[in-house]
């Protein structure tokens, strides 16, 4: 059976690993035919992940879009409506972070973070949940963070955006239960991805890898439709990198 799956931020890091893991699931689940709609701002990244997913047996489609831009966001949702007429899974993964002391954060840092993590996530969810509600089926993943429930001193705007995403997750549960839609909040601790920039070997050894997050996401999706994995919290075994 074909499953229309949109992964935002699919070009790098955790989103990329989730796209690959959905593709690899084909090996063990012969009835599972993922059609992966891969989206981010960088076309070259999407081309490369698309080829890798196809090599694993998935069908793919790429849409370059900046989710902080409402015109792009509407173009992405219109693409789903026009090409597929349904959506089975939305992975709200695209996100950005600017880190530093409270006193160093600028208005631009604020707008940049909030317009993707909150505004983009909100309006994409609003548009695609409407389709799921009509279908009376679907699954929405939110890749939030451990920073959605715990504060970190050098992540003030990022924490604010992730605590905010959690507000949306909990609101969506109220809508989703009435129409057979599943909501999963994925809260990772530190994962070695381009978001962190250059990290030394010592620090990398204290982090998870993107595939560590992707595997439980795909397992949660492949649960029987009667069961929802509501929350997935994953941390490096040694704990969070910073304790404040
Ligand atoms: N890495 C961690 O330690 C960690 C921990 C917990 C939670 N998370 C969350 O996991 C998610 C993925 O993070 P990551 O570490 O994989 O980050 P990443 O390596 O920087 O990748 C982020 C992806 O999102 C895309 N993206 C960013 N802003 C976008 C926008 N406005 N519109 C469309 N696409 C956009 C990026 O592509 P382009 O730049 O090409 O658009 C990229 O493909 C984020 O929500 C992050 O907050 C990460």
Coordinates of C-alpha atoms and ligand atoms in Angstrom, one line a residue:
X1 CA 0.0 0.0 0.0
X2 CA 1.3 3.5 -0.9
X3 CA 2.0 5.9 2.0
X4 CA 2.4 9.6 1.2
X5 CA 5.0 10.8 3.7
X6 CA 6.2 14.4 3.9
X7 CA 9.5 14.9 5.7
X8 CA 10.5 18.6 6.2
X9 CA 14.2 19.4 6.6
X10 CA 14.9 16.1 4.8
X11 CA 18.2 17.4 3.3
X12 CA 20.4 17.1 6.3
X13 CA 20.8 15.6 9.8
X14 CA 17.8 13.9 11.5
X15 CA 15.3 14.5 8.6
X16 CA 17.7 12.9 6.1
X17 CA 18.1 9.9 8.4
X18 CA 14.3 9.6 8.8
X19 CA 13.8 9.6 5.0
X20 CA 16.4 6.9 4.6
X21 CA 15.0 4.8 7.4
X22 CA 11.5 5.0 5.8
X23 CA 13.1 3.8 2.6
X24 CA 14.9 0.9 4.2
X25 CA 11.7 -0.3 5.9
X26 CA 10.6 -1.5 2.5
X27 CA 13.0 -4.5 3.0
X28 CA 11.2 -5.8 6.1
X29 CA 7.6 -4.7 5.2
X30 CA 6.8 -5.8 1.6
X31 CA 3.3 -4.2 1.8
X32 CA 4.8 -0.8 2.8
X33 CA 5.3 1.4 -0.3
X34 CA 6.6 4.8 0.9
X35 CA 6.2 7.8 -1.4
X36 CA 8.6 10.3 0.2
X37 CA 8.0 14.0 -0.4
X38 CA 11.3 15.5 0.7
X39 CA 11.5 19.2 1.4
X40 CA 14.0 21.8 2.6
X41 CA 15.6 25.0 1.3
X42 CA 18.5 23.4 -0.5
X43 CA 17.7 21.6 -3.8
X44 CA 21.2 19.9 -4.0
X45 CA 20.7 18.2 -0.6
X46 CA 17.2 17.0 -1.7
X47 CA 18.6 15.6 -5.0
X48 CA 21.2 13.6 -3.1
X49 CA 18.9 12.2 -0.4
X50 CA 16.3 11.4 -3.1
X51 CA 18.8 9.2 -5.0
X52 CA 19.7 7.4 -1.8
X53 CA 16.1 6.7 -1.0
X54 CA 15.3 5.5 -4.5
X55 CA 18.2 3.1 -4.3
X56 CA 16.5 1.6 -1.3
X57 CA 13.3 1.1 -3.2
X58 CA 11.2 4.1 -2.1
X59 CA 9.4 6.5 -4.5
X60 CA 10.5 10.1 -4.0
X61 CA 9.5 13.6 -4.9
X62 CA 11.4 16.8 -3.9
X63 CA 10.0 20.2 -3.2
X64 CA 12.4 23.1 -2.4
X65 CA 10.6 25.4 0.1
X66 CA 11.5 27.8 2.9
X67 CA 8.9 27.1 5.6
X68 CA 9.4 30.5 7.1
X69 CA 7.9 31.9 3.9
X70 CA 4.1 31.6 3.6
X71 CA 4.2 31.6 -0.2
X72 CA 6.6 28.6 -0.2
X73 CA 4.6 26.9 2.5
X74 CA 1.4 27.2 0.5
X75 CA 3.1 26.0 -2.6
X76 CA 4.3 22.9 -0.7
X77 CA 0.8 22.1 0.6
X78 CA -0.7 22.7 -2.8
X79 CA 1.8 20.3 -4.3
X80 CA 0.6 17.6 -1.9
X81 CA -3.0 18.3 -2.7
X82 CA -2.6 18.4 -6.5
X83 CA -0.2 15.4 -6.9
X84 CA -1.5 13.0 -4.2
X85 CA -4.8 14.3 -2.9
X86 CA -4.0 12.7 0.5
X87 CA -1.3 12.7 3.2
X88 CA -0.5 9.7 5.4
X89 CA 2.4 11.1 7.4
X90 CA 3.8 14.5 8.2
X91 CA 7.3 14.7 9.8
X92 CA 7.6 18.2 11.2
X93 CA 11.4 18.1 11.4
X94 CA 12.7 21.3 9.8
X95 CA 14.1 23.5 12.5
X96 CA 16.9 26.0 13.2
X97 CA 18.8 27.1 16.3
X98 CA 20.9 30.1 17.2
X99 CA 22.8 29.7 20.4
X100 CA 24.5 32.1 22.8
X101 CA 24.1 34.2 25.9
X102 CA 20.7 35.8 26.5
X103 CA 22.4 39.2 26.0
X104 CA 23.8 38.4 22.6
X105 CA 20.6 37.4 20.9
X106 CA 19.2 39.8 18.4
X107 CA 15.8 40.6 16.9
X108 CA 17.0 38.9 13.7
X109 CA 17.9 35.7 15.7
X110 CA 14.5 35.8 17.2
X111 CA 12.6 36.2 13.9
X112 CA 14.8 33.6 12.2
X113 CA 14.1 31.0 14.8
X114 CA 10.5 31.7 15.5
X115 CA 9.5 32.0 11.8
X116 CA 10.7 28.4 11.1
X117 CA 10.2 26.5 14.3
X118 CA 6.9 28.0 15.3
X119 CA 5.2 29.8 12.4
X120 CA 6.3 27.3 9.7
X121 CA 5.5 24.3 11.9
X122 CA 2.1 25.7 12.9
X123 CA 0.8 26.6 9.4
X124 CA 2.1 23.4 7.7
X125 CA 0.4 21.4 10.4
X126 CA -2.8 23.4 10.1
X127 CA -3.0 22.8 6.3
X128 CA -2.1 19.1 6.3
X129 CA -4.1 18.2 9.4
X130 CA -7.2 19.5 7.6
X131 CA -6.6 16.8 4.9
X132 CA -6.0 14.1 7.6
X133 CA -9.2 15.1 9.4
X134 CA -11.2 14.6 6.2
X135 CA -9.5 11.3 5.5
X136 CA -10.0 10.3 9.1
X137 CA -6.4 8.9 9.1
X138 CA -2.8 10.1 9.3
X139 CA 0.2 10.5 11.6
X140 CA 2.0 13.7 12.6
X141 CA 5.5 13.6 14.1
X142 CA 6.9 16.7 15.8
X143 CA 10.7 16.6 16.2
X144 CA 10.8 18.9 19.2
X145 CA 13.7 18.4 21.6
X146 CA 14.6 17.7 25.3
X147 CA 14.8 21.6 25.1
X148 CA 11.0 21.5 24.8
X149 CA 10.7 20.6 28.5
X150 CA 14.1 21.6 30.0
X151 CA 15.8 24.9 29.8
X152 CA 19.4 25.4 28.6
X153 CA 21.1 28.8 29.4
X154 CA 22.6 29.3 26.0
X155 CA 19.4 28.3 24.1
X156 CA 16.9 30.9 25.2
X157 CA 15.2 31.5 21.9
X158 CA 15.6 27.9 20.8
X159 CA 14.0 26.7 24.1
X160 CA 11.2 29.2 23.7
X161 CA 10.5 27.8 20.2
X162 CA 10.6 24.2 21.3
X163 CA 8.5 24.7 24.4
X164 CA 6.1 26.5 22.0
X165 CA 6.1 23.5 19.6
X166 CA 5.0 21.4 22.6
X167 CA 2.0 23.6 23.1
X168 CA 1.0 22.9 19.5
X169 CA 1.6 19.1 20.0
X170 CA -0.7 19.0 23.0
X171 CA -3.4 21.1 21.2
X172 CA -3.2 18.8 18.2
X173 CA -3.8 15.8 20.3
X174 CA -7.2 17.3 21.2
X175 CA -8.1 17.5 17.5
X176 CA -6.5 14.3 16.4
X177 CA -8.2 11.9 18.8
X178 CA -11.6 12.7 17.3
X179 CA -10.5 11.8 13.7
X180 CA -8.2 8.8 14.1
X181 CA -5.0 10.8 13.6
X182 CA -1.9 9.8 15.5
X183 CA 0.4 12.5 17.1
X184 CA 4.0 11.6 18.2
X185 CA 6.3 14.1 20.0
X186 CA 9.9 13.1 19.5
X187 CA 12.3 14.7 22.0
X188 CA 15.9 14.1 21.2
X189 CA 18.9 15.3 23.3
X190 CA 22.2 16.1 21.4
X191 CA 22.5 14.5 18.0
X192 CA 25.5 15.0 15.8
X193 CA 24.1 16.9 12.8
X194 CA 25.1 20.0 10.8
X195 CA 23.0 22.1 13.2
X196 CA 26.0 21.9 15.7
X197 CA 28.6 23.1 13.1
X198 CA 32.1 21.7 13.7
X199 CA 32.4 19.6 16.8
X200 CA 35.6 17.9 18.0
X201 CA 35.9 14.1 18.4
X202 CA 35.6 14.3 22.2
X203 CA 32.2 16.1 21.9
X204 CA 31.0 13.9 19.1
X205 CA 31.6 10.9 21.4
X206 CA 29.0 12.3 23.8
X207 CA 26.3 12.7 21.1
X208 CA 23.7 10.4 19.5
X209 CA 23.7 9.9 15.7
X210 CA 20.7 10.9 13.4
X211 CA 19.9 7.2 12.7
X212 CA 19.4 6.7 16.5
X213 CA 16.4 9.0 16.2
X214 CA 15.2 7.8 12.8
X215 CA 14.7 4.1 13.8
X216 CA 12.2 4.7 16.6
X217 CA 10.3 7.2 14.4
X218 CA 9.7 4.7 11.7
X219 CA 8.9 1.9 14.2
X220 CA 6.3 4.2 15.7
X221 CA 4.8 4.8 12.3
X222 CA 4.6 1.1 11.5
X223 CA 2.7 0.3 14.7
X224 CA -0.8 -1.0 14.0
X225 CA -3.1 2.0 13.3
X226 CA -5.0 1.3 16.5
X227 CA -1.8 2.3 18.5
X228 CA -0.1 5.6 18.9
X229 CA 3.3 6.1 20.3
X230 CA 2.7 9.5 22.0
X231 CA 6.2 10.4 23.0
X232 CA 9.7 9.3 22.2
X233 CA 12.5 10.8 24.5
X234 CA 16.0 9.9 23.5
X235 CA 19.2 11.1 25.2
X236 CA 22.9 10.3 25.0
X237 CA 23.5 7.5 27.5
X238 CA 25.9 10.0 29.3
X239 CA 23.1 12.5 29.6
X240 CA 22.6 16.0 28.2
X241 CA 25.8 17.8 27.1
X242 CA 25.1 20.9 29.2
X243 CA 23.2 20.7 32.4
X244 CA 22.1 24.3 32.3
Ligands
LIG1 N1 20.7 18.0 16.4 C1 20.3 18.0 17.6 O1 21.0 17.9 18.6 C2 18.8 18.1 17.9 C3 18.3 17.7 19.1 C4 16.9 17.8 19.4 C5 16.1 18.3 18.4 N2 16.6 18.6 17.2 C6 15.6 19.1 16.2 O2 15.6 18.2 15.1 C7 15.3 18.9 13.9 C8 16.3 18.6 12.9 O3 17.6 19.1 13.4 P1 19.0 18.7 12.8 O4 19.9 18.7 13.9 O5 18.8 17.6 11.9 O6 19.3 20.0 12.0 P2 20.1 20.3 10.6 O7 21.2 19.3 10.5 O8 20.5 21.7 10.6 O9 19.0 20.0 9.5 C9 17.9 20.8 9.5 C10 17.1 20.6 8.2 O10 16.0 21.5 8.2 C11 16.0 22.3 7.0 N3 15.5 23.7 7.3 C12 15.9 24.5 8.2 N4 15.1 25.6 8.2 C13 14.2 25.5 7.2 C14 13.2 26.3 6.7 N5 13.0 27.5 7.1 N6 12.5 25.7 5.7 C15 12.7 24.5 5.2 N7 13.7 23.7 5.7 C16 14.4 24.2 6.7 C17 17.5 22.3 6.7 O11 17.7 22.5 5.3 P3 18.1 23.8 4.6 O12 19.0 24.6 5.5 O13 18.6 23.4 3.3 O14 16.8 24.4 4.5 C18 17.9 20.9 7.0 O15 17.6 20.0 6.0 C19 15.2 20.4 14.3 O16 13.8 20.7 14.5 C20 15.9 20.5 15.6 O17 15.5 21.5 16.4 C21 17.9 18.6 16.9

